[in-house]
């Protein structure tokens, strides 16, 4: 015979568990599901797709056949060589191809909005040539959002980045300007490589890049100690901002002047991030300096993790068309929210067990009364 007094508490606990599990899934899905089309995000993605077509045609116009580049399977004009005299570090080909997805520009629009950026605001970009597609994405996102973008870019690049000696980032920059992508302000250049000196590059490559820089009205920043280089980058960005507040800083790639030289940078999650540790000035990069000033930081490195968090396809072939993106991160509920739900679940279970215990004690007392 079923003991209802023992069965009822278990049924109640099962119901509470199902309720809170359903609540968790609902809230998590609400943060990670696809939305309807956002016109600004779609415009940014459309611009990036357009930019890729321009870069590919520009590459071919310079006698560099896209068909000869076996690594650029989606014909974007944004994938470089496995090795070249302009290569500074190792790279990941799949990560580079993942960033050519036009919806990266849409994601940047989303991240900038999450950072509180509004049309007309000034944002800073510090980038290396390792991820040219992300630089293009930042240009397109800023144009779609009507932002004033201030950039300092290193011409050095890791494998499969903008490392082609005849199609470096400066060549890409020139092509983009020729096709009307000139709303941003590229303030200065860094050589990249060891201490941002570019001393590893052959002299003929340095000479060619210098000529290109002059043609674009740009100068290379001097090398020096990390602290001095960071200070100079900050000075240029703040001067260009004209006394106005920068509303966000976007780091692209792994330049030491942006990352700094403290191991804590390895703990920084990609996307809109929170800089929890500020190292001594001698080891700080622009990321930490911006965080000290209260400026939101968008960190675009560790592309595999970025793709997982924001549900981007990994190394897609063909590239996705511009469209709605999964704007929330995987496991979108924060730790604080998860703790609150778990605490509410435990409290509900305790209240239910307490109520059941009270009911059973009263029932037992009533059953022990004389004449009952």
Coordinates of C-alpha atoms in Angstrom, one line a residue:
X1 CA 0.0 0.0 0.0
X2 CA 1.3 3.5 -1.0
X3 CA 2.3 5.7 2.0
X4 CA 1.0 9.1 0.9
X5 CA 2.8 10.9 3.7
X6 CA 6.1 9.7 2.3
X7 CA 5.2 10.1 -1.4
X8 CA 3.9 13.7 -1.2
X9 CA 7.2 15.3 -0.1
X10 CA 9.0 13.5 -3.0
X11 CA 6.4 14.6 -5.5
X12 CA 6.7 18.2 -4.3
X13 CA 10.5 18.2 -4.6
X14 CA 10.2 16.7 -8.1
X15 CA 7.8 19.5 -9.1
X16 CA 10.0 22.2 -7.6
X17 CA 13.1 20.8 -9.4
X18 CA 11.2 20.7 -12.8
X19 CA 10.0 24.2 -12.2
X20 CA 13.4 25.7 -11.6
X21 CA 15.0 23.7 -14.3
X22 CA 12.4 25.1 -16.8
X23 CA 13.0 28.6 -15.4
X24 CA 16.7 28.3 -15.9
X25 CA 16.4 27.1 -19.5
X26 CA 13.9 29.8 -20.3
X27 CA 16.1 32.6 -19.0
X28 CA 19.2 31.2 -20.6
X29 CA 17.5 30.8 -23.9
X30 CA 16.1 34.3 -23.7
X31 CA 19.7 35.6 -23.6
X32 CA 21.1 33.2 -26.2
X33 CA 18.4 32.9 -28.9
X34 CA 18.5 34.5 -32.3
X35 CA 16.7 37.8 -32.7
X36 CA 15.0 39.3 -35.7
X37 CA 17.1 41.3 -38.1
X38 CA 18.7 44.4 -36.7
X39 CA 19.1 47.0 -39.4
X40 CA 22.4 48.4 -38.1
X41 CA 24.0 45.0 -37.6
X42 CA 22.9 44.0 -41.0
X43 CA 24.3 47.1 -42.5
X44 CA 27.7 46.4 -40.8
X45 CA 27.7 42.9 -42.2
X46 CA 26.7 44.1 -45.6
X47 CA 29.6 46.6 -45.6
X48 CA 32.0 43.9 -44.6
X49 CA 30.9 41.6 -47.4
X50 CA 31.3 44.6 -49.8
X51 CA 34.8 45.3 -48.4
X52 CA 35.9 41.8 -49.0
X53 CA 34.8 42.0 -52.6
X54 CA 36.8 45.2 -53.0
X55 CA 39.9 43.7 -51.4
X56 CA 39.7 40.7 -53.6
X57 CA 39.4 42.7 -56.8
X58 CA 42.2 45.0 -55.6
X59 CA 44.4 42.0 -55.0
X60 CA 43.8 40.7 -58.4
X61 CA 44.4 44.1 -60.0
X62 CA 47.8 44.1 -58.5
X63 CA 48.6 40.8 -60.2
X64 CA 48.0 38.6 -57.1
X65 CA 45.7 35.8 -58.3
X66 CA 43.2 34.8 -55.6
X67 CA 43.2 31.3 -57.1
X68 CA 46.9 30.9 -56.2
X69 CA 46.2 31.4 -52.5
X70 CA 45.1 27.9 -51.4
X71 CA 44.4 29.2 -47.9
X72 CA 41.7 31.8 -48.9
X73 CA 39.1 29.2 -49.7
X74 CA 36.3 31.7 -49.5
X75 CA 38.0 34.3 -51.7
X76 CA 37.9 37.2 -49.2
X77 CA 41.3 38.9 -49.9
X78 CA 41.9 38.8 -46.2
X79 CA 43.9 35.6 -45.8
X80 CA 47.7 35.8 -46.2
X81 CA 50.5 33.4 -46.5
X82 CA 51.7 30.6 -44.3
X83 CA 55.2 32.2 -44.1
X84 CA 56.7 35.4 -45.4
X85 CA 59.4 37.9 -44.4
X86 CA 56.6 40.0 -42.9
X87 CA 55.5 37.1 -40.6
X88 CA 56.1 37.9 -36.9
X89 CA 54.6 34.9 -35.0
X90 CA 52.7 31.7 -35.5
X91 CA 49.0 31.8 -36.3
X92 CA 45.9 29.6 -36.7
X93 CA 44.5 29.3 -40.2
X94 CA 41.0 28.3 -39.0
X95 CA 40.9 31.2 -36.7
X96 CA 41.8 33.6 -39.4
X97 CA 39.2 32.3 -41.8
X98 CA 36.6 32.4 -39.0
X99 CA 37.1 36.1 -38.7
X100 CA 36.3 36.7 -42.4
X101 CA 32.6 35.9 -41.6
X102 CA 30.8 39.2 -42.4
X103 CA 28.6 38.7 -39.3
X104 CA 31.7 39.6 -37.2
X105 CA 31.0 43.2 -38.1
X106 CA 27.4 42.6 -36.8
X107 CA 28.8 41.1 -33.6
X108 CA 31.0 44.2 -33.1
X109 CA 27.9 46.4 -33.4
X110 CA 26.3 44.4 -30.7
X111 CA 29.4 44.5 -28.5
X112 CA 29.8 48.2 -28.9
X113 CA 26.2 48.8 -28.0
X114 CA 26.6 46.5 -25.0
X115 CA 29.5 48.8 -24.0
X116 CA 27.2 51.7 -24.0
X117 CA 28.4 53.3 -27.3
X118 CA 26.0 55.5 -29.1
X119 CA 26.1 57.3 -32.6
X120 CA 28.6 60.1 -32.6
X121 CA 30.8 58.6 -29.9
X122 CA 34.5 58.1 -30.2
X123 CA 36.0 54.7 -30.0
X124 CA 39.7 53.6 -30.2
X125 CA 41.1 50.5 -31.9
X126 CA 44.5 49.1 -31.3
X127 CA 45.3 46.3 -33.8
X128 CA 48.0 44.2 -35.4
X129 CA 47.9 43.0 -38.9
X130 CA 47.4 39.5 -37.7
X131 CA 43.6 39.7 -38.1
X132 CA 42.9 42.1 -41.0
X133 CA 39.3 40.8 -41.2
X134 CA 38.7 42.1 -37.7
X135 CA 40.1 45.5 -38.5
X136 CA 37.7 45.6 -41.5
X137 CA 34.9 44.5 -39.2
X138 CA 35.7 47.4 -36.8
X139 CA 35.7 49.9 -39.7
X140 CA 32.3 48.6 -40.9
X141 CA 30.7 48.5 -37.4
X142 CA 31.9 52.0 -36.7
X143 CA 30.5 53.2 -40.0
X144 CA 27.1 51.5 -39.5
X145 CA 26.9 53.0 -36.0
X146 CA 28.1 56.4 -37.1
X147 CA 31.0 56.4 -34.7
X148 CA 34.3 58.3 -34.9
X149 CA 36.9 55.5 -35.0
X150 CA 40.5 56.3 -34.0
X151 CA 43.0 53.5 -34.8
X152 CA 46.7 52.7 -34.4
X153 CA 47.7 49.6 -36.4
X154 CA 50.8 47.5 -36.4
X155 CA 51.9 46.2 -39.9
X156 CA 53.4 43.1 -38.5
X157 CA 51.3 39.9 -38.8
X158 CA 51.2 36.3 -37.7
X159 CA 50.8 33.5 -40.2
X160 CA 47.8 33.9 -42.6
X161 CA 47.3 37.5 -41.5
X162 CA 48.1 40.5 -43.6
X163 CA 51.6 39.1 -44.1
X164 CA 51.9 39.2 -47.9
X165 CA 54.9 41.5 -48.7
X166 CA 52.9 42.8 -51.7
X167 CA 49.6 42.9 -49.9
X168 CA 50.2 44.1 -46.4
X169 CA 47.8 45.9 -44.2
X170 CA 48.9 49.2 -45.7
X171 CA 48.0 47.8 -49.2
X172 CA 44.6 46.8 -47.8
X173 CA 44.1 50.2 -46.2
X174 CA 44.9 51.9 -49.5
X175 CA 42.4 49.7 -51.3
X176 CA 39.7 50.4 -48.8
X177 CA 40.2 54.1 -49.0
X178 CA 40.0 54.0 -52.8
X179 CA 36.6 52.3 -52.5
X180 CA 35.2 54.8 -50.0
X181 CA 36.0 53.2 -46.7
X182 CA 37.6 56.3 -45.3
X183 CA 35.3 57.3 -42.5
X184 CA 37.8 56.1 -39.8
X185 CA 40.9 57.9 -38.7
X186 CA 44.1 55.9 -38.8
X187 CA 46.4 58.0 -36.6
X188 CA 49.7 56.2 -36.9
X189 CA 51.4 52.9 -37.6
X190 CA 53.7 50.6 -35.6
X191 CA 56.2 48.3 -37.2
X192 CA 55.4 45.2 -35.2
X193 CA 57.8 42.5 -34.5
X194 CA 60.2 42.6 -31.5
X195 CA 59.7 45.9 -29.5
X196 CA 57.6 47.2 -32.4
X197 CA 60.9 47.8 -34.3
X198 CA 60.3 45.7 -37.4
X199 CA 64.0 44.9 -37.3
X200 CA 63.3 41.3 -38.5
X201 CA 62.0 42.6 -41.9
X202 CA 64.2 42.7 -44.9
X203 CA 65.3 46.3 -45.8
X204 CA 63.4 46.2 -49.1
X205 CA 60.1 45.4 -47.2
X206 CA 60.7 48.2 -44.7
X207 CA 61.4 50.6 -47.6
X208 CA 58.2 49.6 -49.5
X209 CA 56.1 50.0 -46.3
X210 CA 57.7 53.4 -45.7
X211 CA 56.7 54.6 -49.2
X212 CA 53.2 53.3 -48.7
X213 CA 52.9 55.0 -45.4
X214 CA 54.0 58.4 -46.9
X215 CA 51.5 57.9 -49.7
X216 CA 48.7 57.5 -47.2
X217 CA 49.9 60.4 -45.0
X218 CA 50.9 58.2 -42.1
X219 CA 54.0 57.9 -39.9
X220 CA 55.6 55.0 -38.1
X221 CA 55.9 55.4 -34.3
X222 CA 59.4 55.0 -32.8
X223 CA 60.3 51.9 -30.9
X224 CA 61.3 52.0 -27.2
X225 CA 60.4 50.6 -23.8
X226 CA 56.9 49.2 -23.5
X227 CA 55.9 51.9 -21.0
X228 CA 57.0 54.6 -23.4
X229 CA 55.2 53.1 -26.4
X230 CA 52.0 52.7 -24.4
X231 CA 52.2 56.4 -23.2
X232 CA 52.7 57.5 -26.8
X233 CA 49.7 55.6 -28.1
X234 CA 47.6 57.0 -25.3
X235 CA 48.8 60.5 -26.1
X236 CA 47.9 60.2 -29.8
X237 CA 44.4 58.7 -29.0
X238 CA 43.6 61.4 -26.4
X239 CA 44.8 64.2 -28.7
X240 CA 42.7 62.9 -31.6
X241 CA 39.7 62.6 -29.3
X242 CA 40.0 66.4 -28.8
X243 CA 39.5 66.3 -25.0
X244 CA 36.4 64.1 -25.4
X245 CA 36.0 60.8 -23.7
X246 CA 36.7 57.6 -25.5
X247 CA 33.6 55.4 -25.1
X248 CA 35.3 52.0 -25.8
X249 CA 38.6 50.4 -26.7
X250 CA 38.8 47.5 -29.1
X251 CA 41.9 45.4 -29.1
X252 CA 42.5 43.2 -32.2
X253 CA 45.3 40.7 -32.1
X254 CA 48.3 40.3 -29.9
X255 CA 50.4 43.4 -30.0
X256 CA 52.4 43.8 -26.8
X257 CA 51.6 47.5 -26.7
X258 CA 47.9 46.6 -26.4
X259 CA 48.1 43.5 -24.2
X260 CA 51.0 44.5 -22.0
X261 CA 53.5 41.9 -20.7
X262 CA 51.7 40.6 -17.6
X263 CA 50.5 37.0 -17.5
X264 CA 47.1 38.1 -16.2
X265 CA 46.2 39.0 -19.8
X266 CA 45.9 35.3 -20.6
X267 CA 42.9 35.2 -18.2
X268 CA 41.0 37.9 -20.2
X269 CA 37.9 36.5 -21.9
X270 CA 37.3 37.6 -25.5
X271 CA 34.4 39.9 -26.3
X272 CA 33.2 42.7 -24.0
X273 CA 35.4 41.9 -21.1
X274 CA 36.2 43.0 -17.5
X275 CA 39.9 43.7 -16.7
X276 CA 40.2 42.5 -13.1
X277 CA 43.9 42.8 -12.6
X278 CA 46.0 46.0 -13.2
X279 CA 49.8 45.2 -13.2
X280 CA 52.5 47.7 -12.6
X281 CA 53.0 50.4 -15.2
X282 CA 56.1 48.8 -16.6
X283 CA 54.0 45.7 -17.7
X284 CA 50.7 47.4 -18.6
X285 CA 49.3 47.7 -22.1
X286 CA 46.6 49.9 -23.5
X287 CA 44.0 47.4 -22.4
X288 CA 44.9 47.9 -18.7
X289 CA 45.3 51.7 -19.2
X290 CA 41.9 52.0 -20.7
X291 CA 40.4 49.9 -17.9
X292 CA 42.0 52.2 -15.3
X293 CA 40.2 55.1 -17.0
X294 CA 36.9 53.3 -16.8
X295 CA 36.7 52.8 -20.6
X296 CA 35.0 49.5 -21.7
X297 CA 37.3 47.0 -23.4
X298 CA 36.4 44.7 -26.2
X299 CA 39.1 42.0 -26.6
X300 CA 39.3 40.3 -29.9
X301 CA 41.8 37.5 -29.4
X302 CA 41.4 33.7 -28.7
X303 CA 39.0 33.4 -31.7
X304 CA 38.1 29.8 -30.9
X305 CA 36.7 30.9 -27.5
X306 CA 35.1 34.0 -29.1
X307 CA 33.3 31.7 -31.5
X308 CA 32.1 29.5 -28.8
X309 CA 30.8 32.3 -26.6
X310 CA 28.9 34.1 -29.3
X311 CA 27.9 31.0 -31.3
X312 CA 29.8 31.8 -34.5
X313 CA 30.5 29.0 -37.0
X314 CA 34.1 27.8 -36.9
X315 CA 36.0 28.0 -40.2
X316 CA 32.9 28.1 -42.3
X317 CA 32.8 27.2 -46.0
X318 CA 31.1 29.0 -47.7
X319 CA 30.9 32.1 -45.6
X320 CA 27.4 32.8 -44.0
X321 CA 25.4 35.6 -45.6
X322 CA 24.7 38.7 -43.5
X323 CA 21.8 37.9 -41.2
X324 CA 20.5 37.6 -37.6
X325 CA 23.2 36.5 -35.2
X326 CA 23.0 34.7 -31.9
X327 CA 23.8 37.7 -29.8
X328 CA 23.9 36.1 -26.4
X329 CA 26.8 34.1 -25.1
X330 CA 26.7 30.3 -24.5
X331 CA 25.7 29.9 -20.9
X332 CA 24.5 33.5 -21.1
X333 CA 23.3 33.6 -17.5
X334 CA 26.0 35.1 -15.4
X335 CA 27.4 33.4 -12.3
X336 CA 25.5 35.8 -10.0
X337 CA 22.2 35.0 -11.8
X338 CA 22.9 31.2 -11.6
X339 CA 23.7 31.5 -7.8
X340 CA 20.4 33.4 -7.3
X341 CA 18.4 30.7 -9.1
X342 CA 20.1 27.9 -7.2
X343 CA 19.6 29.7 -3.9
X344 CA 15.9 30.2 -4.7
X345 CA 15.6 26.5 -5.6
X346 CA 17.2 25.4 -2.2
X347 CA 15.0 27.8 -0.3
X348 CA 11.9 26.5 -2.1
X349 CA 12.9 22.9 -1.2
X350 CA 13.5 23.7 2.4
X351 CA 10.2 25.6 2.7
X352 CA 8.3 22.7 1.1
X353 CA 10.0 20.1 3.4
X354 CA 9.3 22.4 6.4
X355 CA 5.6 22.8 5.4
X356 CA 5.3 19.0 4.9
X357 CA 6.9 18.3 8.3
X358 CA 4.5 20.7 10.0
X359 CA 1.5 19.1 8.3
X360 CA 2.6 15.6 9.2
X361 CA 3.2 16.6 12.9
X362 CA -0.2 18.1 13.1
X363 CA -1.7 15.1 11.5
X364 CA 0.1 12.9 14.0
X365 CA -1.1 14.9 17.0
X366 CA -4.6 14.8 15.7
X367 CA -4.4 11.0 15.3
X368 CA -3.1 10.6 18.9
X369 CA -6.0 12.5 20.5
X370 CA -8.3 10.3 22.7
X371 CA -11.3 9.0 20.8
X372 CA -9.7 9.6 17.5

